[in-house]
Short mmCIF file of C-alpha atoms and ligand atoms in Angstrom, two decimals:
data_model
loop_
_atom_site.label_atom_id
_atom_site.label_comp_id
_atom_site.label_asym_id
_atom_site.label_seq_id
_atom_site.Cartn_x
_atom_site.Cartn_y
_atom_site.Cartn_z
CA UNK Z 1023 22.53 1.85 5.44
CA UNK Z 1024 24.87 -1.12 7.08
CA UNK Z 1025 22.41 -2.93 9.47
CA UNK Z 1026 18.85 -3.22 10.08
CA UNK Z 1027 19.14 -3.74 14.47
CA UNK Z 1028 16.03 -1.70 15.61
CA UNK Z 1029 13.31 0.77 15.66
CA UNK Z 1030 15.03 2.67 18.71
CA UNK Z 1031 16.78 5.70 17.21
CA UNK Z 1032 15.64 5.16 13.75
CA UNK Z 1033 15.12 8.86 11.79
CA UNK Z 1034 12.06 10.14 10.92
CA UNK Z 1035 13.39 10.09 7.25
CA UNK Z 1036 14.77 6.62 7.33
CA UNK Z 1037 11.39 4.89 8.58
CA UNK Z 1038 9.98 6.88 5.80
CA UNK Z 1039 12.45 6.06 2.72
CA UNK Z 1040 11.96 2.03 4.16
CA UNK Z 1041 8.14 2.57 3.67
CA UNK Z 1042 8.41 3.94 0.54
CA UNK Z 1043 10.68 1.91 -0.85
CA UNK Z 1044 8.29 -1.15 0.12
CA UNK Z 1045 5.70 0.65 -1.56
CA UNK Z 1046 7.89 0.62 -4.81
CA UNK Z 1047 8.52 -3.07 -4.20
CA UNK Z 1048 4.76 -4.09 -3.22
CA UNK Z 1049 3.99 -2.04 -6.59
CA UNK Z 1050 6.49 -4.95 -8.29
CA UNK Z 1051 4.96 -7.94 -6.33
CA UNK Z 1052 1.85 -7.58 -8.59
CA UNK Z 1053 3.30 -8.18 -11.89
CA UNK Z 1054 3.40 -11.38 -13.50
CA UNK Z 1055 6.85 -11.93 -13.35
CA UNK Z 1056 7.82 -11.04 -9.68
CA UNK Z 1057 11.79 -11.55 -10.23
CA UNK Z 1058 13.94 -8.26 -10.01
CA UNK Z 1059 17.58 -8.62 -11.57
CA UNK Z 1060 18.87 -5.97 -8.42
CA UNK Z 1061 20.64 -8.59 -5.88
CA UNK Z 1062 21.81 -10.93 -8.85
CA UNK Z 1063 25.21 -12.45 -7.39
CA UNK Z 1064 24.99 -11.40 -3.76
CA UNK Z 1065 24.40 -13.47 -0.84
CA UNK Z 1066 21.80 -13.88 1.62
CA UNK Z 1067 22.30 -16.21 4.69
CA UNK Z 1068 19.12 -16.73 6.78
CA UNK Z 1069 20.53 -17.61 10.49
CA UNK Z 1070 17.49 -19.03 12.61
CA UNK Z 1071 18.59 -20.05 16.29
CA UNK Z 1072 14.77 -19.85 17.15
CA UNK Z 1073 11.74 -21.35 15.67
CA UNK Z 1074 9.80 -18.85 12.87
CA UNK Z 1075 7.16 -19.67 10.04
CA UNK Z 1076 6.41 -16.46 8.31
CA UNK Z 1077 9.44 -14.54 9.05
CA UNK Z 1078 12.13 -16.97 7.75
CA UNK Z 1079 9.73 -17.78 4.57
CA UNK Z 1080 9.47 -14.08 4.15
CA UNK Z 1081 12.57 -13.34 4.09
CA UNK Z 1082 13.94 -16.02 1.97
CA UNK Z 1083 10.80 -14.98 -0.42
CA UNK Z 1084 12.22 -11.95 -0.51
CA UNK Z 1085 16.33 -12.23 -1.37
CA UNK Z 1086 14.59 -14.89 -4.49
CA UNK Z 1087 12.59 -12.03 -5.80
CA UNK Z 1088 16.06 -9.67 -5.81
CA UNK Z 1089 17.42 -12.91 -7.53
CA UNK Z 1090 20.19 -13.11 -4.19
CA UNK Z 1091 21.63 -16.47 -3.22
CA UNK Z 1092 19.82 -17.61 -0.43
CA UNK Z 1093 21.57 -19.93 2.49
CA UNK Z 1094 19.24 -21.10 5.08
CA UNK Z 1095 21.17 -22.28 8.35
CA UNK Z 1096 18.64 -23.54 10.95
CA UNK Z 1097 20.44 -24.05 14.18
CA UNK Z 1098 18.73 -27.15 14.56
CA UNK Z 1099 20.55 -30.05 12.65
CA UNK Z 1100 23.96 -27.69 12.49
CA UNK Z 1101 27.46 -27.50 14.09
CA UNK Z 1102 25.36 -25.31 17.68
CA UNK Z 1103 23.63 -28.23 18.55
CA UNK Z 1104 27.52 -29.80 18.56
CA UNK Z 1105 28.33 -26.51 20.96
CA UNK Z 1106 29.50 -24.19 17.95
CA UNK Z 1107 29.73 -20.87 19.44
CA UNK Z 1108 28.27 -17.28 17.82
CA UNK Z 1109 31.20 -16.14 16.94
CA UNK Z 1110 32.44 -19.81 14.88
CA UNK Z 1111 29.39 -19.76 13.25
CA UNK Z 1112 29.93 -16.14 11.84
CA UNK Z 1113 33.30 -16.30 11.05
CA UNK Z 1114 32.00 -19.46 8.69
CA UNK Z 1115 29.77 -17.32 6.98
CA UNK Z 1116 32.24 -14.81 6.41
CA UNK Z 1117 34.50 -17.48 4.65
CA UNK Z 1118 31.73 -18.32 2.76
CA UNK Z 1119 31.66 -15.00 1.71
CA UNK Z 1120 27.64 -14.04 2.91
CA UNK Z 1121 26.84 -10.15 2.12
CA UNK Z 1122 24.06 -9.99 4.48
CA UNK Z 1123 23.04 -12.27 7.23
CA UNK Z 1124 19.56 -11.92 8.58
CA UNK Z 1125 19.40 -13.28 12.06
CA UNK Z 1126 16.83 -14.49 14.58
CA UNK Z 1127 18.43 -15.79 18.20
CA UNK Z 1128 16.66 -16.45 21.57
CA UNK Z 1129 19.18 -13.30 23.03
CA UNK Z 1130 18.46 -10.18 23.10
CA UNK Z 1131 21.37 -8.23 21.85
CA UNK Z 1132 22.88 -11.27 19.45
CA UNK Z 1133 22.36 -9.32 16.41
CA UNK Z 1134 23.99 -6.24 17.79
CA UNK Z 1135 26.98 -8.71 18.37
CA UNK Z 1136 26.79 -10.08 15.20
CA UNK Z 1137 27.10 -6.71 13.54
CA UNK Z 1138 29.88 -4.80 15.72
CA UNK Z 1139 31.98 -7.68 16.89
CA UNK Z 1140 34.14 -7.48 13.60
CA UNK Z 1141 33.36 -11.10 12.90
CA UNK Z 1142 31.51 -10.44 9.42
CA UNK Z 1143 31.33 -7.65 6.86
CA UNK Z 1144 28.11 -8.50 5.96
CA UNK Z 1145 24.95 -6.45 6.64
CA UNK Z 1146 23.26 -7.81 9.51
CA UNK Z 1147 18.97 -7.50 9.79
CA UNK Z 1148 17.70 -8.55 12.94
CA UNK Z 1149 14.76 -11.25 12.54
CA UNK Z 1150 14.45 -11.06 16.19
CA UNK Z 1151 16.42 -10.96 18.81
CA UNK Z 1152 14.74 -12.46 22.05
CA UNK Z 1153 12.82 -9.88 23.57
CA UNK Z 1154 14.27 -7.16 22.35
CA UNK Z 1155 13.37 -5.91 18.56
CA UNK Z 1156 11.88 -7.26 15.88
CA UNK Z 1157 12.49 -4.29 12.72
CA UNK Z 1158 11.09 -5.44 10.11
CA UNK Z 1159 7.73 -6.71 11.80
CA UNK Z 1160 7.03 -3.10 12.93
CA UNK Z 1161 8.03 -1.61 9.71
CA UNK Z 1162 5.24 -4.40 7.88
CA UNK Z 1163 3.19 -3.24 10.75
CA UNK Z 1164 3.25 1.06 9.90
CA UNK Z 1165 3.66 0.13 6.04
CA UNK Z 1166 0.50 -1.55 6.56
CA UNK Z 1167 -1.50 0.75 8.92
CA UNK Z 1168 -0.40 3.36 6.59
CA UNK Z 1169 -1.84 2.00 3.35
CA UNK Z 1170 -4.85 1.40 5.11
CA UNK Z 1171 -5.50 4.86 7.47
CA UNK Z 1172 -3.43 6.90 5.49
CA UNK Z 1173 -3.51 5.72 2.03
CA UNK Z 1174 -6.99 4.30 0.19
CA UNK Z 1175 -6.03 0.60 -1.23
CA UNK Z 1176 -9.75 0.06 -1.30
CA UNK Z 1177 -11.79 -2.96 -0.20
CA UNK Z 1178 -9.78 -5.73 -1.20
CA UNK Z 1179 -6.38 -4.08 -0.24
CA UNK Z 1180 -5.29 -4.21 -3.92
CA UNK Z 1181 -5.86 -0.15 -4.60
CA UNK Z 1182 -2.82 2.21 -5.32
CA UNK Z 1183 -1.09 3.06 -2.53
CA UNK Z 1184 -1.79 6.79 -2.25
CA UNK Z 1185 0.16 7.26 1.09
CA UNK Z 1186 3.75 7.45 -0.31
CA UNK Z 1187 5.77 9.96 1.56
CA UNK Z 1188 3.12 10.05 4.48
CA UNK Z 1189 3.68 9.69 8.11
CA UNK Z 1190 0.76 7.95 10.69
CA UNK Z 1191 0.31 11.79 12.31
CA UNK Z 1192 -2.69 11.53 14.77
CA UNK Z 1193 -3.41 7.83 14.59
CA UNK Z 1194 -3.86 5.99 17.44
CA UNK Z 1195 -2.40 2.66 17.81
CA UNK Z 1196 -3.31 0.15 21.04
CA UNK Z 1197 -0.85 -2.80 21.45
CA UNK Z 1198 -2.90 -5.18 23.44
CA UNK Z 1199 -1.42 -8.39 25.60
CA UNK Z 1200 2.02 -10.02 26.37
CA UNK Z 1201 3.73 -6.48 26.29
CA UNK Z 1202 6.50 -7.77 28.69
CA UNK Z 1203 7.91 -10.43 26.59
CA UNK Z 1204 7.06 -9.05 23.12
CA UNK Z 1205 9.51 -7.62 20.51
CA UNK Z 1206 7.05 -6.74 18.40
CA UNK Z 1207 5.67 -4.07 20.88
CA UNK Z 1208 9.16 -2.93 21.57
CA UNK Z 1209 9.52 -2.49 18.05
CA UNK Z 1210 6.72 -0.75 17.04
CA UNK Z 1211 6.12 1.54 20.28
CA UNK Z 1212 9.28 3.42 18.76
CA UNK Z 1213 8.41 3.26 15.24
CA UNK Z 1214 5.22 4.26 15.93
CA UNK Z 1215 5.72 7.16 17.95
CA UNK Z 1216 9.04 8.01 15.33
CA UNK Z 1217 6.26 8.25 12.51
CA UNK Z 1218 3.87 10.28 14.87
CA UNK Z 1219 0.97 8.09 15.87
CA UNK Z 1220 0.08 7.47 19.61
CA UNK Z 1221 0.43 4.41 21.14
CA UNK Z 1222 -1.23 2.76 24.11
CA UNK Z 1223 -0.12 -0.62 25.25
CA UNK Z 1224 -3.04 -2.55 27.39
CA UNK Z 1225 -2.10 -5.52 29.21
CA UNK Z 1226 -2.62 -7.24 32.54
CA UNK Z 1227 0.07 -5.47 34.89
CA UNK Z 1228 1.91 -8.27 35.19
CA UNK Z 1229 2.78 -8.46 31.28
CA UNK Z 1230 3.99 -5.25 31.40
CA UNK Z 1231 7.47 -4.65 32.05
CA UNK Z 1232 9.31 -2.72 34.64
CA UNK Z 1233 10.32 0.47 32.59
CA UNK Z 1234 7.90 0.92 30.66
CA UNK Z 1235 7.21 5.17 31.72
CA UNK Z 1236 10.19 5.23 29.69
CA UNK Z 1237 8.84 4.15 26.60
CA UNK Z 1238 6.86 7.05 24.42
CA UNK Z 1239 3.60 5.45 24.86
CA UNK Z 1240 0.64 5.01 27.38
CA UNK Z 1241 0.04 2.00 29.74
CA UNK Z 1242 -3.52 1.08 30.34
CA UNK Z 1243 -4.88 -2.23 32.36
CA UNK Z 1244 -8.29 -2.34 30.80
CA UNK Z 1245 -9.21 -3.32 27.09
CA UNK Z 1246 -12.54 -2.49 27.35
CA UNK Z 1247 -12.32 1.02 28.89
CA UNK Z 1248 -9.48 1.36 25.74
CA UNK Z 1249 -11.48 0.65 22.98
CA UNK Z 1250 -14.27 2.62 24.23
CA UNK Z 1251 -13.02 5.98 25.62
CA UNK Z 1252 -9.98 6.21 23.46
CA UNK Z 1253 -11.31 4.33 19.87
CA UNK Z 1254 -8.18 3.40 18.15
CA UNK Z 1255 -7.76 3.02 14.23
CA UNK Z 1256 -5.57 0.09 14.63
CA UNK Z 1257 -5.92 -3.00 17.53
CA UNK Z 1258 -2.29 -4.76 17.42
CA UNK Z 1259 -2.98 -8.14 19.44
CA UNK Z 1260 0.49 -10.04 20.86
CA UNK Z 1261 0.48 -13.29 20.52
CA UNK Z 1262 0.70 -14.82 24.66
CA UNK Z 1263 4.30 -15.86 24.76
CA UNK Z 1264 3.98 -19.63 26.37
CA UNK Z 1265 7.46 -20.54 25.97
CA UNK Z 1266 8.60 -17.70 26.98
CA UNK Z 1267 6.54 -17.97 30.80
CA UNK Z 1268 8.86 -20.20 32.85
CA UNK Z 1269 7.08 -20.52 35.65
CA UNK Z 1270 3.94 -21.61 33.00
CA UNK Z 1271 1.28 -19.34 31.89
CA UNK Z 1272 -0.61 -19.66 35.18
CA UNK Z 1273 2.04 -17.06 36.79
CA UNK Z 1274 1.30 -14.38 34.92
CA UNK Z 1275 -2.31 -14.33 35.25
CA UNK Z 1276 -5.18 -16.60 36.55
CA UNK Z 1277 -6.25 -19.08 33.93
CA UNK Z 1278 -6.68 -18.91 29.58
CA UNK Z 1279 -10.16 -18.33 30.58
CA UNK Z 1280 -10.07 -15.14 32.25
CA UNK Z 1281 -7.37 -13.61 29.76
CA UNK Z 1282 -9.27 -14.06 27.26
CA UNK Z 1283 -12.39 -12.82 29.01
CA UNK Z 1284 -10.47 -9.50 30.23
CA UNK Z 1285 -7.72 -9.02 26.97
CA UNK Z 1286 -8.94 -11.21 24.28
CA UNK Z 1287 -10.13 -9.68 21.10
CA UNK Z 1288 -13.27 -10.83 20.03
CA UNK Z 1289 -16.46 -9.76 17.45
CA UNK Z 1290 -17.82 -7.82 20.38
CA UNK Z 1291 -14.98 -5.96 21.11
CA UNK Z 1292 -14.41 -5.31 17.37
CA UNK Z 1293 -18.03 -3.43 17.35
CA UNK Z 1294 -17.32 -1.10 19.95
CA UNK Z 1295 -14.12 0.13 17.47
CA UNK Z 1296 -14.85 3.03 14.52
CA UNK Z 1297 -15.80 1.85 11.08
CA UNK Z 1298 -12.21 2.03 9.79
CA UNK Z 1299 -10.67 0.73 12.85
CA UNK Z 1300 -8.29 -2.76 11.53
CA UNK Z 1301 -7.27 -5.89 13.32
CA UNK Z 1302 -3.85 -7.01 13.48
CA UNK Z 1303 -1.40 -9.87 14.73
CA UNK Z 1304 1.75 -10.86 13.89
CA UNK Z 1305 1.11 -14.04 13.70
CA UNK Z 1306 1.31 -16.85 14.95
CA UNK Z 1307 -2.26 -16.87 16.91
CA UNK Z 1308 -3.57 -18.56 19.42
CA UNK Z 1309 -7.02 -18.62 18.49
CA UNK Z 1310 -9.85 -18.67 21.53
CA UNK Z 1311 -6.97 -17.21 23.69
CA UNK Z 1312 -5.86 -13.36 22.69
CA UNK Z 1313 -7.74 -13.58 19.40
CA UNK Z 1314 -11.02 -15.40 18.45
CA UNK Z 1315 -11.43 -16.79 15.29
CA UNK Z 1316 -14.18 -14.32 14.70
CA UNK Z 1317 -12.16 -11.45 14.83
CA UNK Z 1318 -9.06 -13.17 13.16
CA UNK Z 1319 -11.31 -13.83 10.19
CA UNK Z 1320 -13.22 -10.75 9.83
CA UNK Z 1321 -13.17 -8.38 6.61
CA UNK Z 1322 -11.52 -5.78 8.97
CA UNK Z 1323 -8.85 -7.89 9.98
CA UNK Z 1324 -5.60 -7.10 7.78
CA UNK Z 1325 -3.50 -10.17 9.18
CA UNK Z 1326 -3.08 -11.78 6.03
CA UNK Z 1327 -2.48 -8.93 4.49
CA UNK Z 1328 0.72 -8.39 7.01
CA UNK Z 1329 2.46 -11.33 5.73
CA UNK Z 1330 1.83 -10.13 2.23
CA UNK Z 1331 3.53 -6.94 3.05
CA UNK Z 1332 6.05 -8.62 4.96
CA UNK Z 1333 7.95 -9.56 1.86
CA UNK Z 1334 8.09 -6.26 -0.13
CA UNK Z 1335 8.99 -4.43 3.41
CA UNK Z 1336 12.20 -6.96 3.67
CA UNK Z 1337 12.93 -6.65 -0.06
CA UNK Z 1338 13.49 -2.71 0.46
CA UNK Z 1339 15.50 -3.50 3.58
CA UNK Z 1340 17.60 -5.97 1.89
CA UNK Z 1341 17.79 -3.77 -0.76
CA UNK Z 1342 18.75 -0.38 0.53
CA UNK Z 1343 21.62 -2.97 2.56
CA UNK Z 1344 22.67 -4.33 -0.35
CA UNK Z 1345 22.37 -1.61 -2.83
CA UNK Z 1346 25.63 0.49 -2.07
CA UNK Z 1347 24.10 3.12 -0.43
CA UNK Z 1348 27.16 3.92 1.56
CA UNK Z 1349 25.33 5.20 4.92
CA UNK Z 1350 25.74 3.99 8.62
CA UNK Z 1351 23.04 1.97 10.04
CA UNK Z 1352 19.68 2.42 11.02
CA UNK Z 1353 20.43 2.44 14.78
CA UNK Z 1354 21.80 5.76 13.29
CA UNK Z 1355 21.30 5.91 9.36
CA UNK Z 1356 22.09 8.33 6.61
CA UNK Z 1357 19.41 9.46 5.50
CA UNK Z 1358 20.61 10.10 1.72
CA UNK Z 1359 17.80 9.06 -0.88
CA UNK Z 1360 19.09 5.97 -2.83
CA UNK Z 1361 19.81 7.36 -6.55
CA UNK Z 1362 17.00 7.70 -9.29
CA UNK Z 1363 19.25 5.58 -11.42
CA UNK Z 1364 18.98 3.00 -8.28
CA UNK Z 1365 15.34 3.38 -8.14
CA UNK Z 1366 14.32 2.59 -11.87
CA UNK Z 1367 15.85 -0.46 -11.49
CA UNK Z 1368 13.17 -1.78 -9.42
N1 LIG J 906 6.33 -13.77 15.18
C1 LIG J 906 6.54 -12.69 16.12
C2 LIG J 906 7.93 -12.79 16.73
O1 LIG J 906 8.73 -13.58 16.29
C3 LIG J 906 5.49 -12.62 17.16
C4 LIG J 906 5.37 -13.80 18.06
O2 LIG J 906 6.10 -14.79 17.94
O3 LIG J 906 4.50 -13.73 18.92
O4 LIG J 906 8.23 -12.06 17.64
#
């Protein structure tokens, strides 16, 4: 495995061996010593064009627990806000020797650039790529729904994780809200449907993009009609994209007021669900707008628990990068099982 670019085209197997290898890696995060020796001497660079709380922190959480060298390069403050091109910046990091460069940019398509424009030979991960995908969200999305629906971690989320080697078969997923400017439903509505669950986006039609009969999912306009006809097990709430709205957030629908009214998730909405259905969001909320606090805070809610898994998901990416497993990519990865010799090092 070279890159980590999307969830479009990703194997069956590959989504699987990701999920299982964060399982091996969330096993490790509960020890008392959370340190593994396995990236001693490489380098991570974390390349942030756009602002992000949880996923740079995540990320840089997780190259320290492989013991990597961590850079962090904020575009803010740097040589870009002097005019420094893509390409400058890369071929600086590849001086610098980086090994993998996980990168989050306002265009869609800049960390497919990164990785096939022969500027670096490092491993690219995309944190994010404007609109486009978002990888390792949707993979700490499905590892999560799948320790929960598939596997039994109990109550307090802290159980075994019985679901190794499973696929989401038969769930059914809805995405709810700012479809249209969301990589995070891009992301999972192919991972998803890859690891066989359904998927039903619900949105207001004018957050949801032109295209989307193309996508291997179902469009609905009504949340309420969703949750009670079709009952989901999960509820995936997008955060409303505000800086992404040009025109302002009164273009794409009426006022906060009647969003929230018609597509926010609240306790009400959260009773009308089954009694195993979870709440998720990857963060960050706007509370009182898609989300109310209520159903943000809620025992069912597992959104906390998504930035927990969020680290041991990127450890196995950065790991089965950085490992030596000599395979393509996962826009079209090998699907050869990383060596048991490999694996007890974790
Ligand atoms: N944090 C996620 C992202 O970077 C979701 C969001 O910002 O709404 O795409």
């Amino acid at each position: 495995m070279k890159h980590l670019l999307t969830t479009q085209g990703m194997s069956k197997d590959d989504a699987i061996l990701l999920l299982d290898t964060s399982a091996q890696m969330a096993a490790t995060q509960s020890r008392e010593n959370k340190k593994l020796p396995t990236l001693r001497g490489r380098t991570v660079v974390n390349l942030f064009y756009e602002d992000s709380t949880r996923t740079r922190i995540s990320f840089e959480t997780a190259a320290k627990r492989l013991s990597a060298d961590v850079i962090n390069f904020s575009a803010k403050g740097s040589s870009v806000s002097k005019g420094e091109s893509l390409k400058d910046t890369a071929l600086t990091l590849h001086a610098m020797g980086a090994d993998a460069v996980v990168v989050r940019h306002s265009a869609s398509g800049a960390a497919h650039q990164l990785a096939h424009a022969g500027w670096l030979d490092a491993g690219v991960l995309n944190a994010g790529d404007g609109m486009h995908q978002h990888p390792t969200q949707a993979l700490l999305d499905a590892f999560t729904i799948r320790r929960h629906l598939v596997g039994n971690v109990g109550e307090d989320g802290r159980g075994t994780d019985t679901s190794v080697g499973a696929d989401l078969a038969g769930l059914r997923i809805a995405i709810v809200g700012d479809v249209l400017h969301s990589r995070v439903a891009r992301s999972n509505v192919y991972l998803l449907h890859t690891l066989g669950a359904e998927v039903t986006l619900v949105a207001p039609p004018t957050l949801v993009p032109v295209g989307v009969e193309t996508w291997p999912c179902r469009v609905s306009y009504h949340l309420d009609e969703t949750l009670e006809q079709w009952q989901p097990d999960a509820v995936m709430m997008l955060r409303v994209q505000r800086e992404r709205m040009s025109g302002g957030s009164g273009s794409f629908f009426p006022s906060p007021m009647e969003y929230s009214r018609k597509f926010g998730f609240d306790a009400r909405r959260l009773a009308v669900l089954p009694d195993h259905s979870i709440v998720m969001h990857p963060g960050p909320m706007n509370r009182g707008l898609e989300i109310s606090a209520a159903a943000a805070d809620h025992p069912r809610s597992v959104i906390v628990e998504q930035v927990a898994n969020g680290v041991a998901v990127r450890m196995a990416a950065l790991y089965l990068l950085l490992s030596g497993d000599t395979g393509t990519s996962t826009e079209k990865t090998s699907t050869e099982k990383t060596s048991t010799d490999e694996r007890n090092t974790l």
